[in-house]
Coordinates of C-alpha atoms in Angstrom, one line a residue:
Chain R
M1 CA 15.5 -24.1 -12.7
A2 CA 12.3 -22.2 -13.5
L3 CA 12.9 -22.9 -17.2
V4 CA 13.3 -26.6 -16.5
E5 CA 10.1 -26.6 -14.4
A6 CA 8.2 -24.8 -17.1
K7 CA 9.4 -27.3 -19.7
L8 CA 8.3 -30.2 -17.5
Q9 CA 4.9 -28.7 -16.8
V10 CA 3.9 -27.3 -20.2
G11 CA 2.5 -29.7 -22.7
Y12 CA -0.1 -29.7 -25.4
C13 CA -3.8 -29.5 -25.0
S14 CA -5.4 -32.8 -25.9
V15 CA -8.3 -31.1 -27.7
C16 CA -6.8 -28.2 -29.7
G17 CA -3.0 -28.7 -29.5
H18 CA -2.3 -25.3 -27.9
L19 CA 0.4 -25.1 -25.3
S20 CA -1.1 -25.8 -21.8
A21 CA 0.0 -26.8 -18.3
E22 CA -3.3 -28.8 -18.0
P23 CA -4.3 -31.8 -20.1
V24 CA -7.0 -29.5 -21.6
C25 CA -6.3 -25.8 -22.0
D26 CA -8.2 -22.9 -20.6
I27 CA -9.7 -21.9 -23.9
C28 CA -11.1 -25.4 -24.5
R29 CA -12.4 -25.6 -21.0
A30 CA -14.1 -22.2 -21.0
P31 CA -17.9 -22.7 -21.0
N32 CA -18.6 -19.1 -22.3
R33 CA -16.7 -19.6 -25.6
D34 CA -18.5 -20.6 -28.8
S35 CA -17.6 -24.2 -29.5
K36 CA -19.4 -24.1 -32.8
T37 CA -16.6 -22.0 -34.3
I38 CA -13.1 -23.2 -34.7
C39 CA -10.2 -21.1 -35.7
I40 CA -7.4 -23.1 -37.3
V41 CA -3.9 -21.8 -36.9
A42 CA -0.4 -23.1 -37.6
D43 CA 1.3 -22.3 -34.3
S44 CA 0.5 -21.6 -30.6
R45 CA 1.9 -18.1 -31.1
D46 CA -0.9 -17.4 -33.6
V47 CA -3.4 -18.3 -30.8
I48 CA -1.8 -15.7 -28.6
A49 CA -1.9 -13.1 -31.3
L50 CA -5.5 -13.7 -32.1
E51 CA -6.4 -13.7 -28.4
K52 CA -4.9 -10.2 -28.1
T53 CA -7.5 -8.9 -30.5
R54 CA -10.4 -9.7 -28.1
E55 CA -12.6 -10.1 -31.1
Y56 CA -12.7 -13.8 -31.4
R57 CA -14.7 -15.8 -28.9
G58 CA -14.7 -19.3 -30.5
K59 CA -12.2 -22.1 -30.0
Y60 CA -9.0 -23.0 -31.7
H61 CA -7.1 -25.8 -33.4
V62 CA -3.3 -25.7 -33.7
L63 CA -1.9 -27.6 -36.6
G64 CA 1.6 -27.6 -35.4
G65 CA 3.2 -26.3 -38.6
L66 CA 2.5 -25.8 -42.3
I67 CA 2.6 -28.2 -45.2
S68 CA 5.9 -27.7 -47.0
P69 CA 6.5 -30.4 -49.6
I70 CA 9.8 -28.9 -50.6
D71 CA 11.0 -29.4 -47.0
G72 CA 9.5 -32.8 -46.7
I73 CA 6.7 -31.7 -44.3
G74 CA 3.5 -33.5 -45.4
P75 CA -0.1 -33.4 -44.1
E76 CA 0.5 -36.5 -42.0
Q77 CA 3.1 -34.7 -39.8
L78 CA 0.5 -32.1 -38.7
S79 CA -2.6 -32.6 -36.6
I80 CA -5.0 -32.5 -39.6
Q81 CA -6.5 -35.9 -38.9
Q82 CA -7.5 -34.8 -35.4
L83 CA -9.0 -31.6 -36.8
V84 CA -11.1 -33.5 -39.3
R85 CA -12.3 -35.9 -36.6
R86 CA -13.1 -33.0 -34.3
V87 CA -15.1 -31.1 -36.9
S88 CA -16.9 -34.1 -38.2
Q89 CA -17.9 -35.4 -34.7
Q90 CA -18.8 -32.1 -33.1
K91 CA -21.5 -29.7 -34.4
V92 CA -19.0 -27.1 -35.8
E93 CA -20.8 -24.4 -37.8
E94 CA -17.7 -22.6 -39.1
A95 CA -14.1 -23.3 -39.5
I96 CA -11.9 -20.2 -39.9
L97 CA -8.5 -20.7 -41.5
A98 CA -6.1 -18.1 -40.0
I99 CA -2.9 -19.1 -41.7
S100 CA -0.1 -16.9 -43.1
P101 CA -0.4 -16.1 -46.8
S102 CA 2.8 -17.7 -47.9
V103 CA 3.0 -20.6 -50.4
E104 CA 3.2 -23.1 -47.5
G105 CA 0.3 -21.3 -45.8
E106 CA -1.8 -21.4 -49.0
T107 CA -1.0 -25.1 -49.5
T108 CA -2.1 -25.8 -46.0
T109 CA -5.2 -23.6 -46.3
L110 CA -6.3 -25.3 -49.5
Y111 CA -5.6 -28.8 -48.3
V112 CA -7.4 -28.4 -44.9
G113 CA -10.2 -26.4 -46.5
H114 CA -10.8 -29.2 -49.0
L115 CA -11.0 -31.8 -46.2
L116 CA -13.3 -29.8 -44.0
K117 CA -15.8 -28.6 -46.6
P118 CA -18.0 -31.7 -46.5
F119 CA -18.6 -31.1 -42.8
T120 CA -18.9 -27.4 -42.2
R121 CA -18.7 -23.9 -43.6
V122 CA -15.1 -23.0 -44.2
T123 CA -13.8 -19.4 -44.3
R124 CA -10.4 -17.8 -44.3
I125 CA -9.2 -14.5 -42.8
A126 CA -8.7 -11.6 -45.2
F127 CA -5.3 -10.3 -46.2
G128 CA -4.1 -7.2 -47.8
L129 CA -3.0 -3.8 -46.5
P130 CA -2.0 -3.4 -42.8
M131 CA -3.9 -0.9 -40.7
G132 CA -2.2 2.5 -40.6
G133 CA -0.1 1.6 -43.7
D134 CA -0.1 4.0 -46.7
L135 CA -1.2 2.6 -50.0
E136 CA 1.7 4.2 -51.9
Y137 CA 4.2 2.2 -49.7
A138 CA 2.5 -1.2 -50.2
D139 CA 4.4 -3.7 -52.4
E140 CA 2.9 -4.9 -55.7
V141 CA 2.1 -8.4 -54.5
T142 CA 0.3 -7.3 -51.3
L143 CA -1.7 -4.6 -53.2
A144 CA -2.7 -7.1 -55.9
R145 CA -4.0 -9.5 -53.2
A146 CA -5.8 -6.6 -51.4
L147 CA -7.5 -5.8 -54.7
E148 CA -8.4 -9.4 -55.3
G149 CA -10.0 -9.6 -51.9
R150 CA -12.1 -6.4 -52.2
R151 CA -15.7 -6.5 -50.9
D152 CA -18.9 -4.6 -51.2
L153 CA -19.3 -1.5 -49.0
E154 CA -22.0 -2.0 -46.4
Chain T
M1 CA 33.0 -1.4 -48.9
S2 CA 30.6 -4.0 -50.1
R3 CA 30.0 -4.6 -53.8
T4 CA 26.5 -4.6 -55.2
Y5 CA 25.1 -6.3 -58.3
K6 CA 21.8 -6.4 -60.1
A7 CA 19.9 -9.4 -61.1
I8 CA 16.4 -10.5 -62.3
G9 CA 15.3 -13.6 -60.4
I10 CA 12.4 -15.8 -59.3
N11 CA 12.1 -16.9 -55.7
L12 CA 12.2 -20.6 -55.4
K13 CA 12.6 -21.3 -51.7
A14 CA 12.3 -19.3 -48.5
T15 CA 13.6 -20.2 -45.1
L16 CA 13.2 -18.2 -41.9
L17 CA 16.2 -16.4 -40.4
G18 CA 16.2 -14.8 -36.9
E19 CA 13.3 -12.7 -35.7
A20 CA 12.1 -11.1 -38.9
D21 CA 14.3 -12.1 -41.8
R22 CA 14.0 -14.5 -44.6
V23 CA 16.7 -16.3 -46.6
L24 CA 15.7 -16.6 -50.3
T25 CA 17.0 -19.1 -52.8
I26 CA 16.5 -17.3 -56.1
L27 CA 17.1 -18.4 -59.7
T28 CA 18.5 -15.4 -61.5
K29 CA 19.1 -15.0 -65.2
E30 CA 22.5 -13.5 -64.8
H31 CA 24.1 -15.4 -61.9
G32 CA 22.2 -18.7 -61.7
L33 CA 21.1 -19.8 -58.3
I34 CA 21.8 -17.4 -55.4
R35 CA 21.0 -17.2 -51.7
A36 CA 20.3 -13.8 -50.3
V37 CA 18.7 -12.4 -47.1
A38 CA 15.6 -10.3 -47.3
M39 CA 16.0 -8.2 -44.1
G40 CA 12.8 -7.6 -42.1
A41 CA 10.7 -9.4 -44.7
R42 CA 8.4 -11.0 -42.1
K43 CA 7.6 -7.6 -40.5
Q44 CA 4.0 -6.4 -41.1
N45 CA 5.1 -3.1 -42.7
S46 CA 8.0 -4.4 -44.7
K47 CA 8.1 -3.7 -48.4
M48 CA 9.9 -7.0 -48.9
G49 CA 7.0 -9.0 -47.4
G50 CA 5.1 -9.7 -50.7
R51 CA 8.3 -9.5 -52.8
S52 CA 9.9 -12.3 -50.9
G53 CA 7.1 -14.7 -51.6
L54 CA 7.6 -17.8 -53.7
F55 CA 7.2 -17.6 -57.5
V56 CA 7.6 -13.8 -57.4
V57 CA 10.0 -12.4 -60.1
N58 CA 11.9 -9.3 -58.9
N59 CA 14.4 -6.9 -60.3
L60 CA 16.9 -7.0 -57.5
L61 CA 19.8 -5.0 -56.2
I62 CA 22.0 -7.2 -54.0
A63 CA 24.9 -6.4 -51.8
Q64 CA 27.6 -9.0 -51.5
G65 CA 28.2 -10.2 -47.9
K66 CA 30.8 -12.4 -46.3
T67 CA 28.6 -15.3 -45.9
L68 CA 25.2 -14.3 -47.3
D69 CA 24.3 -11.7 -49.8
K70 CA 21.7 -9.1 -48.8
I71 CA 18.8 -7.8 -50.9
T72 CA 18.9 -4.0 -50.7
Q73 CA 16.2 -3.2 -53.3
A74 CA 13.5 -5.2 -55.1
E75 CA 10.9 -4.3 -57.7
T76 CA 8.3 -6.9 -58.6
L77 CA 8.1 -7.7 -62.3
E78 CA 5.8 -10.7 -62.2
S79 CA 4.0 -12.9 -59.8
Y80 CA 1.7 -15.8 -60.3
P81 CA -1.3 -15.2 -58.0
G82 CA -3.3 -17.8 -60.0
L83 CA -1.1 -20.6 -58.8
G84 CA -2.5 -20.1 -55.3
R85 CA -6.1 -20.6 -56.3
T86 CA -6.1 -24.3 -56.3
L87 CA -4.1 -27.0 -54.5
K88 CA -3.2 -28.7 -57.8
K89 CA -1.6 -25.6 -59.3
L90 CA 0.2 -24.7 -56.1
T91 CA 1.6 -28.3 -55.7
A92 CA 2.7 -28.4 -59.4
G93 CA 4.5 -25.0 -59.0
Q94 CA 6.4 -26.3 -55.9
Y95 CA 7.3 -29.5 -57.8
L96 CA 8.8 -27.5 -60.6
A97 CA 10.6 -25.2 -58.1
E98 CA 12.2 -28.2 -56.5
L99 CA 13.2 -29.7 -59.8
V100 CA 14.8 -26.4 -60.8
L101 CA 16.6 -26.2 -57.4
N102 CA 18.1 -29.7 -58.2
Q103 CA 19.4 -28.8 -61.6
A104 CA 20.2 -25.0 -61.5
L105 CA 23.9 -24.0 -61.3
S106 CA 25.3 -21.2 -59.2
E107 CA 27.6 -18.4 -60.4
Q108 CA 26.8 -18.7 -64.1
P109 CA 24.0 -17.4 -66.3
Q110 CA 20.8 -19.5 -66.3
E111 CA 18.8 -17.5 -68.7
D112 CA 17.2 -20.4 -70.6
L113 CA 16.2 -22.2 -67.4
F114 CA 14.8 -19.0 -66.0
Y115 CA 12.6 -18.3 -69.1
L116 CA 11.5 -21.9 -69.3
L117 CA 10.5 -22.1 -65.7
N118 CA 8.5 -18.8 -66.0
E119 CA 6.9 -20.0 -69.2
H120 CA 5.7 -23.2 -67.6
L121 CA 4.6 -21.6 -64.4
G122 CA 2.5 -19.2 -66.5
R123 CA 1.0 -22.1 -68.4
I124 CA 0.1 -23.9 -65.2
E125 CA -1.4 -20.8 -63.8
R126 CA -3.6 -20.2 -66.8
S127 CA -4.5 -23.8 -67.4
H128 CA -7.8 -25.4 -66.5
D129 CA -7.6 -27.5 -63.4
T130 CA -8.1 -30.7 -65.3
H131 CA -5.0 -29.9 -67.5
V132 CA -2.6 -29.1 -64.7
L133 CA -1.1 -32.6 -64.6
A134 CA -0.6 -32.5 -68.4
H135 CA 1.2 -29.1 -68.2
L136 CA 3.3 -30.3 -65.2
T137 CA 4.4 -33.4 -67.0
H138 CA 5.3 -31.4 -70.1
A139 CA 7.2 -28.9 -67.9
I140 CA 9.2 -31.7 -66.2
F141 CA 10.2 -33.2 -69.6
Q142 CA 11.2 -29.8 -70.9
L143 CA 13.3 -29.0 -67.7
L144 CA 15.0 -32.4 -68.0
A145 CA 15.7 -31.6 -71.7
I146 CA 17.3 -28.2 -70.9
A147 CA 19.5 -30.0 -68.3
G148 CA 20.5 -32.4 -71.1
V149 CA 19.2 -35.5 -69.4
A150 CA 15.7 -35.9 -71.0
P151 CA 14.8 -39.6 -71.6
Q152 CA 15.3 -40.9 -75.1
V153 CA 11.8 -41.9 -76.3
H154 CA 12.0 -42.2 -80.1
Q155 CA 14.6 -44.9 -80.3
C156 CA 15.4 -47.9 -78.0
C157 CA 18.2 -46.8 -75.7
L158 CA 20.0 -50.1 -76.0
T159 CA 19.4 -51.3 -79.6
Q160 CA 18.7 -47.9 -81.2
A161 CA 15.7 -49.5 -83.0
L162 CA 13.1 -46.9 -83.9
L163 CA 10.1 -47.1 -81.5
K164 CA 6.7 -46.6 -83.3
P165 CA 3.8 -47.0 -80.9
D166 CA 0.8 -48.7 -82.5
V167 CA -2.1 -46.9 -80.7
S168 CA -4.6 -49.2 -82.4
D169 CA -3.2 -52.2 -80.7
P170 CA -4.2 -52.3 -77.0
H171 CA -1.6 -54.9 -76.2
W172 CA 1.4 -53.0 -77.7
Q173 CA 4.1 -52.3 -75.1
A174 CA 7.6 -51.0 -74.7
G175 CA 9.9 -50.8 -71.8
F176 CA 11.2 -47.8 -69.9
S177 CA 14.4 -47.8 -67.9
A178 CA 15.9 -44.8 -66.2
I179 CA 19.3 -46.6 -66.1
A180 CA 19.3 -47.2 -69.8
G181 CA 18.2 -43.6 -70.4
G182 CA 14.6 -43.9 -71.5
A183 CA 12.4 -46.2 -73.6
V184 CA 13.6 -49.6 -74.7
T185 CA 12.0 -52.4 -76.7
L186 CA 10.4 -55.2 -74.8
E187 CA 13.1 -57.6 -75.9
A188 CA 15.8 -55.3 -74.7
L189 CA 14.0 -54.9 -71.4
E190 CA 13.7 -58.7 -70.9
H191 CA 17.4 -59.0 -71.7
M192 CA 18.2 -56.3 -69.1
Q193 CA 16.0 -58.1 -66.5
A194 CA 17.8 -61.4 -67.2
Q195 CA 21.1 -59.7 -66.7
D196 CA 19.9 -58.2 -63.5
L197 CA 18.8 -61.5 -62.1
L198 CA 22.1 -63.1 -63.1
L199 CA 24.2 -60.3 -61.6
S200 CA 22.1 -60.0 -58.4
A201 CA 22.6 -63.8 -57.9
R202 CA 26.3 -63.3 -58.3
V203 CA 26.2 -60.5 -55.7
R204 CA 24.4 -62.8 -53.2
S205 CA 26.7 -65.7 -53.8
T206 CA 29.8 -63.5 -53.3
G207 CA 28.5 -61.7 -50.3
G208 CA 28.3 -58.4 -52.2
E209 CA 31.9 -58.3 -53.1
Y210 CA 31.1 -57.7 -56.8
R211 CA 29.1 -54.6 -56.0
A212 CA 31.8 -52.2 -57.1
T213 CA 32.3 -53.8 -60.4
L214 CA 28.7 -54.5 -61.4
A215 CA 26.9 -53.0 -64.3
P216 CA 24.6 -50.1 -63.1
T217 CA 21.4 -52.2 -63.3
A218 CA 22.7 -54.6 -60.7
A219 CA 23.6 -51.8 -58.3
I220 CA 19.9 -51.1 -57.8
A221 CA 19.6 -53.3 -54.8
A222 CA 22.3 -51.3 -53.0
A223 CA 20.9 -47.9 -53.9
P224 CA 18.6 -45.7 -51.7
P225 CA 14.9 -45.8 -52.6
H226 CA 14.9 -42.7 -54.9
R227 CA 17.9 -44.2 -56.8
S228 CA 16.3 -47.6 -57.4
P229 CA 13.9 -47.3 -60.3
S230 CA 12.0 -50.5 -61.0
P231 CA 13.9 -52.2 -63.8
N232 CA 10.8 -53.9 -65.3
M233 CA 8.5 -50.9 -66.2
T234 CA 6.5 -51.2 -69.3
I235 CA 4.5 -48.5 -71.1
N236 CA 1.7 -48.8 -73.5
A237 CA 1.3 -47.4 -77.0
V238 CA -0.7 -44.3 -75.9
E239 CA 1.8 -43.5 -73.1
L240 CA 4.8 -43.7 -75.5
A241 CA 3.0 -41.7 -78.2
V242 CA 2.3 -38.9 -75.7
F243 CA 5.9 -39.2 -74.4
Q244 CA 7.2 -38.6 -77.9
Q245 CA 5.2 -35.4 -78.1
L246 CA 6.6 -33.9 -74.9
A247 CA 9.7 -32.6 -76.6
H248 CA 7.6 -30.1 -78.6
A249 CA 7.4 -26.6 -77.3
E250 CA 3.6 -26.7 -77.2
L251 CA 1.5 -29.4 -75.6
S252 CA -0.7 -30.9 -78.3
Q253 CA -3.0 -33.2 -76.2
P254 CA -3.6 -31.8 -72.7
S255 CA -7.1 -33.3 -72.6
I256 CA -5.9 -36.9 -72.9
S257 CA -7.1 -39.0 -69.9
S258 CA -5.4 -38.2 -66.6
P259 CA -4.2 -41.8 -65.9
V260 CA -1.9 -41.5 -68.8
W261 CA -0.4 -38.2 -67.5
L262 CA -0.2 -39.7 -64.0
A263 CA 1.8 -42.7 -65.4
L264 CA 4.1 -40.4 -67.3
E265 CA 4.6 -38.1 -64.4
R266 CA 5.6 -41.1 -62.2
L267 CA 8.1 -42.3 -64.9
L268 CA 9.6 -38.9 -65.2
R269 CA 9.8 -38.5 -61.4
Q270 CA 11.6 -41.7 -61.0
Y271 CA 13.9 -40.8 -63.9
A272 CA 14.6 -37.3 -62.5
Q273 CA 15.3 -38.7 -59.0
Y274 CA 17.7 -41.2 -60.5
Y275 CA 19.6 -38.6 -62.5
F276 CA 19.7 -35.9 -59.8
D277 CA 20.4 -38.5 -57.1
R278 CA 18.0 -37.0 -54.7
P279 CA 14.3 -37.5 -53.9
I280 CA 11.7 -35.0 -55.2
R281 CA 9.8 -34.4 -52.0
S282 CA 7.1 -32.2 -53.4
A283 CA 6.0 -35.2 -55.5
A284 CA 4.4 -36.8 -52.4
L285 CA 1.7 -34.1 -52.4
I286 CA 1.2 -34.7 -56.2
D287 CA 0.1 -38.2 -55.4
T288 CA -2.5 -36.9 -52.9
C289 CA -3.7 -34.1 -55.2
F290 CA -4.1 -36.1 -58.4
A291 CA -5.4 -39.3 -56.9
P292 CA -8.5 -40.4 -58.9
E293 CA -10.9 -39.5 -56.1
L294 CA -9.5 -35.9 -55.7
S295 CA -9.1 -35.3 -59.4
E296 CA -12.9 -34.8 -59.8
S297 CA -13.0 -32.1 -57.2
P298 CA -12.8 -28.3 -57.9

């Protein structure tokens, strides 16, 4: 019964596409959050993971999946149009792409990044070695990406 | 006791399984196309994480299972990080992966296909962004050739007349028909079209009863979209001349204008879809990436 009720009550936020019991979710309604920064994620679970960090105080946009041409999932099946409209109409100063570094994730990142660049600064989260992980146990692909994404010491 | 075997393979497709696993479709040199589970590959600390990515070549140790094989060890031999730098390269790579998935066989060695795919992925990775479409078109032709279904472009498929494109004549044209098997002379194309019209009229007049006995061209109307190549396609002299060069191992004119490559890619796509009897879904993104307005972008 509770599950049925939850299913009936929970929908998608009309602004960001995150799961919400209200038409507009708590994050989009929060006045103390930075509306000039949007973090773009593939799934609502990614919002929850990022919220746990307590580092990010901006807003989100949930795409609802990843572009996967081989599976027949194209850009038109994701909420990319809404995102471009949102970024172009609001005064967004930075769009952060927080998407998994898989081939589908890379495709989505490059595609969305290309569309957003005329309107705002586009960044993506770093990837490489996990915290607490030993260098010697890292696989070759991850290590190569970590080397590629190296940055100057402050 | 489970049996194990070794293989060198490139990951072509990955699907999620359960909480943290990934099912990989791998083209191996020794055993052709296999499906195997990479246990825990989606976990943050898994050593299989990076190794289970697409276009990564691994030396694998695989345990045979009842339904799915299981990867027990993997050592990366090659990956193509440059493919992920631009959308064009990434899309081209996925297109080739899908084409190989359509043509690769299971349970038999696919060494030539494996090396050919790796060679072309490497070329696309190293190529300048403006040459990606040329390298992709070349790779598609070569993959079709290794499958034994490359279109015939030096002789008319119907009359066997030699086709010599006159690049100095802007009005020179030839036909192209996937059903016929490649390039045809204009006269042969017109003859085919006339036959099509006649046969489709007979289909209509008999309420479709002739469908089973019709020549392949007349079955177009009844075929799904990816199996219904337009019967009246024409190609100009430059397109046919470039087409005739695609059988060579090295690409001689990658800097030729992109509309020519776009036209050839579309012809080959239709041709491949017809022969493999399934749509190439990655191609939809090719249209977006290589549309004239995007082709100027970095």
